[in-house]
Short mmCIF file of C-alpha atoms in Angstrom, two decimals:
data_model
loop_
_atom_site.label_atom_id
_atom_site.label_comp_id
_atom_site.label_asym_id
_atom_site.label_seq_id
_atom_site.Cartn_x
_atom_site.Cartn_y
_atom_site.Cartn_z
CA MET A 1473 144.93 192.76 -25.51
CA THR A 1474 143.45 191.39 -22.28
CA LEU A 1475 144.06 193.62 -19.30
CA SER A 1476 143.80 192.90 -15.59
CA VAL A 1477 142.33 195.48 -13.26
CA GLY A 1478 145.87 196.13 -12.06
CA ASP A 1479 146.94 196.80 -15.66
CA VAL A 1480 144.11 199.30 -16.10
CA MET A 1481 145.11 201.12 -12.92
CA GLU A 1482 148.73 201.33 -14.11
CA LEU A 1483 147.85 202.96 -17.46
CA ALA A 1484 147.93 206.48 -16.00
CA PRO A 1485 147.86 208.20 -12.59
CA VAL A 1486 144.29 209.43 -13.22
CA ILE A 1487 141.21 207.67 -14.56
CA PRO A 1488 138.84 210.38 -15.79
CA VAL A 1489 135.32 209.94 -14.46
CA LEU A 1490 133.04 210.99 -17.31
CA VAL A 1491 129.38 212.00 -17.27
CA VAL A 1492 128.58 212.51 -20.96
CA ASP A 1493 125.10 213.60 -22.02
CA ARG A 1494 125.60 213.75 -25.79
CA VAL A 1495 126.89 210.93 -27.97
CA GLU A 1496 128.39 213.45 -30.40
CA ASP A 1497 130.74 214.59 -27.63
CA ALA A 1498 132.08 211.09 -27.00
CA VAL A 1499 134.77 210.81 -29.66
CA PRO A 1500 136.22 214.34 -29.23
CA ILE A 1501 136.45 213.87 -25.46
CA ALA A 1502 138.10 210.46 -25.80
CA GLN A 1503 140.54 211.67 -28.44
CA ALA A 1504 141.58 214.65 -26.31
CA LEU A 1505 142.07 212.53 -23.18
CA VAL A 1506 144.07 209.85 -24.99
CA ALA A 1507 146.20 212.52 -26.71
CA GLY A 1508 146.90 213.99 -23.27
CA GLY A 1509 148.07 210.65 -21.90
CA LEU A 1510 144.97 209.35 -20.12
CA PRO A 1511 143.87 206.19 -21.97
CA ALA A 1512 141.68 204.61 -19.27
CA LEU A 1513 138.26 206.27 -19.45
CA GLU A 1514 135.42 205.59 -17.01
CA VAL A 1515 132.06 206.42 -18.60
CA THR A 1516 129.48 206.53 -15.83
CA LEU A 1517 126.07 205.02 -16.48
CA ARG A 1518 124.39 208.18 -15.22
CA THR A 1519 122.95 209.43 -18.50
CA PRO A 1520 120.63 207.90 -21.10
CA ALA A 1521 123.43 208.21 -23.65
CA ALA A 1522 126.05 206.35 -21.58
CA LEU A 1523 126.01 203.00 -23.41
CA ASP A 1524 126.15 204.71 -26.80
CA VAL A 1525 128.99 206.89 -25.51
CA ILE A 1526 130.90 203.74 -24.51
CA ARG A 1527 130.33 202.29 -28.00
CA ALA A 1528 131.63 205.45 -29.63
CA MET A 1529 134.65 205.91 -27.35
CA ALA A 1530 135.62 202.26 -27.75
CA GLN A 1531 136.37 203.01 -31.42
CA VAL A 1532 138.97 205.65 -30.53
CA GLU A 1533 142.50 204.36 -31.02
CA GLY A 1534 144.37 203.99 -27.74
CA ALA A 1535 141.29 204.34 -25.55
CA VAL A 1536 140.59 201.72 -22.88
CA VAL A 1537 136.97 202.42 -22.10
CA GLY A 1538 135.23 201.22 -18.96
CA ALA A 1539 131.79 201.63 -17.46
CA GLY A 1540 131.24 203.29 -14.10
CA THR A 1541 128.24 203.47 -11.79
CA VAL A 1542 127.50 199.82 -12.58
CA LEU A 1543 124.99 198.70 -9.96
CA ASN A 1544 123.89 195.18 -10.91
CA PRO A 1545 124.59 192.22 -13.22
CA ALA A 1546 122.17 193.49 -15.87
CA GLN A 1547 124.08 196.76 -16.18
CA LEU A 1548 127.32 194.79 -16.22
CA ASP A 1549 126.08 192.76 -19.19
CA ALA A 1550 124.86 195.87 -21.02
CA ALA A 1551 128.16 197.67 -20.46
CA MET A 1552 130.18 194.73 -21.73
CA ALA A 1553 127.94 194.43 -24.78
CA ALA A 1554 128.61 198.11 -25.50
CA GLY A 1555 132.35 197.50 -25.45
CA ALA A 1556 133.40 198.28 -21.88
CA ARG A 1557 136.76 196.72 -21.03
CA PHE A 1558 136.58 197.31 -17.30
CA ILE A 1559 133.82 197.85 -14.75
CA VAL A 1560 133.65 200.30 -11.85
CA SER A 1561 130.89 200.32 -9.24
CA PRO A 1562 130.14 202.68 -6.34
CA GLY A 1563 129.84 199.73 -3.96
CA LEU A 1564 130.30 195.98 -3.71
CA THR A 1565 127.42 193.52 -3.67
CA GLU A 1566 127.85 189.78 -3.92
CA PRO A 1567 125.64 189.42 -7.04
CA LEU A 1568 127.61 192.07 -8.93
CA GLY A 1569 130.97 190.88 -7.67
CA ARG A 1570 130.26 187.26 -8.61
CA ALA A 1571 128.94 188.29 -12.04
CA ALA A 1572 132.02 190.39 -12.80
CA ILE A 1573 134.37 187.61 -11.71
CA ALA A 1574 132.46 185.06 -13.79
CA ALA A 1575 132.62 187.37 -16.80
CA GLY A 1576 136.37 187.70 -16.42
CA ILE A 1577 136.29 191.48 -16.82
CA PRO A 1578 138.51 193.80 -14.75
CA PHE A 1579 136.36 194.97 -11.84
CA LEU A 1580 136.94 197.89 -9.50
CA PRO A 1581 134.29 197.84 -6.76
CA GLY A 1582 133.64 200.75 -4.46
CA THR A 1583 134.61 200.30 -0.82
CA ALA A 1584 134.61 202.61 2.19
CA THR A 1585 135.01 200.26 5.18
CA ALA A 1586 137.13 197.34 6.31
CA GLY A 1587 134.11 195.08 5.92
CA ASP A 1588 133.65 196.15 2.29
CA ILE A 1589 137.27 195.36 1.48
CA MET A 1590 137.24 192.06 3.37
CA ARG A 1591 134.11 190.93 1.49
CA GLY A 1592 135.91 191.68 -1.75
CA MET A 1593 139.00 189.82 -0.60
CA ASP A 1594 136.81 186.82 0.24
CA MET A 1595 135.76 186.84 -3.44
CA GLY A 1596 139.39 186.93 -4.53
CA LEU A 1597 139.51 190.63 -5.36
CA THR A 1598 142.63 192.66 -4.60
CA HIS A 1599 141.98 196.08 -6.20
CA PHE A 1600 139.30 198.46 -4.98
CA LYS A 1601 137.88 201.91 -5.45
CA PHE A 1602 137.86 203.94 -2.22
CA PHE A 1603 134.62 205.88 -2.53
CA PRO A 1604 133.53 208.52 -1.78
CA ALA A 1605 137.11 209.30 -0.84
CA ALA A 1606 136.88 212.86 0.45
CA THR A 1607 133.78 212.29 2.60
CA SER A 1608 134.74 208.80 3.86
CA GLY A 1609 137.53 210.14 6.03
CA GLY A 1610 139.94 211.11 3.27
CA LEU A 1611 143.54 209.98 3.20
CA PRO A 1612 143.79 209.37 6.98
CA ALA A 1613 140.94 206.86 6.72
CA LEU A 1614 142.46 205.05 3.77
CA LYS A 1615 145.85 204.88 5.49
CA ALA A 1616 144.16 203.32 8.51
CA LEU A 1617 142.37 200.75 6.32
CA ALA A 1618 145.39 199.95 4.18
CA ALA A 1619 147.60 199.11 7.15
CA PRO A 1620 145.82 195.91 8.26
CA LEU A 1621 144.54 195.17 4.74
CA HIS A 1622 148.03 195.56 3.36
CA THR A 1623 147.62 193.47 0.21
CA ALA A 1624 144.80 195.65 -1.13
CA ARG A 1625 145.43 198.35 -3.74
CA PHE A 1626 143.19 201.36 -4.28
CA CYS A 1627 141.86 203.95 -6.69
CA PRO A 1628 140.44 206.75 -4.50
CA THR A 1629 137.56 208.54 -6.22
CA GLY A 1630 135.14 211.22 -5.11
CA GLY A 1631 136.24 214.71 -4.26
CA ILE A 1632 139.78 214.23 -5.60
CA THR A 1633 141.18 217.38 -7.23
CA ALA A 1634 144.27 218.30 -9.20
CA GLN A 1635 145.59 219.85 -6.00
CA SER A 1636 144.90 216.87 -3.71
CA ALA A 1637 145.75 214.07 -6.16
CA PRO A 1638 149.54 214.14 -5.56
CA GLU A 1639 149.14 213.44 -1.83
CA TRP A 1640 146.96 210.41 -2.58
CA LEU A 1641 149.26 209.15 -5.34
CA ALA A 1642 152.28 209.34 -3.04
CA GLN A 1643 150.92 206.40 -1.03
CA PRO A 1644 152.26 202.97 -2.00
CA PHE A 1645 148.81 201.39 -1.78
CA VAL A 1646 147.28 203.92 -4.20
CA LYS A 1647 147.79 202.95 -7.85
CA CYS A 1648 145.74 205.75 -9.42
CA VAL A 1649 142.92 208.16 -8.61
CA GLY A 1650 139.58 208.82 -10.26
CA GLY A 1651 138.72 212.40 -11.09
CA SER A 1652 136.32 214.55 -13.05
CA TRP A 1653 138.40 217.73 -13.06
CA VAL A 1654 140.00 216.92 -16.42
CA ILE A 1655 136.67 217.56 -18.19
CA PRO A 1656 135.68 221.21 -17.74
CA LYS A 1657 131.98 222.04 -17.60
CA GLY A 1658 130.33 223.43 -20.71
CA PRO A 1659 130.93 222.83 -24.43
CA VAL A 1660 133.69 220.38 -25.31
CA ASP A 1661 137.02 222.18 -25.65
CA MET A 1662 139.46 219.55 -26.93
CA ALA A 1663 142.52 221.74 -26.40
CA ALA A 1664 141.58 222.46 -22.79
CA ILE A 1665 140.82 218.79 -22.09
CA GLU A 1666 144.10 217.67 -23.62
CA ALA A 1667 146.04 220.24 -21.58
CA LEU A 1668 144.39 219.13 -18.34
CA ALA A 1669 144.97 215.49 -19.29
CA ARG A 1670 148.68 216.15 -19.85
CA GLU A 1671 148.96 217.72 -16.40
CA ALA A 1672 147.15 214.76 -14.84
CA ALA A 1673 149.22 212.21 -16.75
CA ALA A 1674 152.42 213.85 -15.48
CA LEU A 1675 151.49 213.48 -11.80
CA PRO A 1676 154.12 211.40 -9.97
CA ARG A 1677 153.21 208.16 -8.27
#
């Protein structure tokens, strides 16, 4: 099934942001998150294992696996070859934006200013990551940006917690949030991950 970026953002209130060091952890993590109601999984390209983790998670039934921390067209190509179904970047450059649009893959570029968002809109993009959310002025800043740029929709990421997520999700221009809190530090505990995922999946929006 082909998904738009809007479809991906509607799958659940939270997109888990995953930094996975070991390929053997990929399937258990994905299974626990999907079982808990979080099917959209952002695997960041921050570890040497990331592309193999995407390959492994993409085999998990119900998982919609994307690649995060995509910085350039070469990484975009590698992520897609590994099975990524959507792409998330910390910022927006024209080469990456044009490559993602040409590839036809759902693309969620990072933005923090009106200029960032307007550049994306000039490319035809309508959905953006607001990053880093907590240190870019938080919710007051995004409210101020969303007012004049009223057709844009956002996934705030960076410093979002289980406690702060509901306030973000209550905004009509926020379709979901990105968060790492659903994956506790340390050895993989599938029961704990699934429980945290269920709580996140139940957040109102």
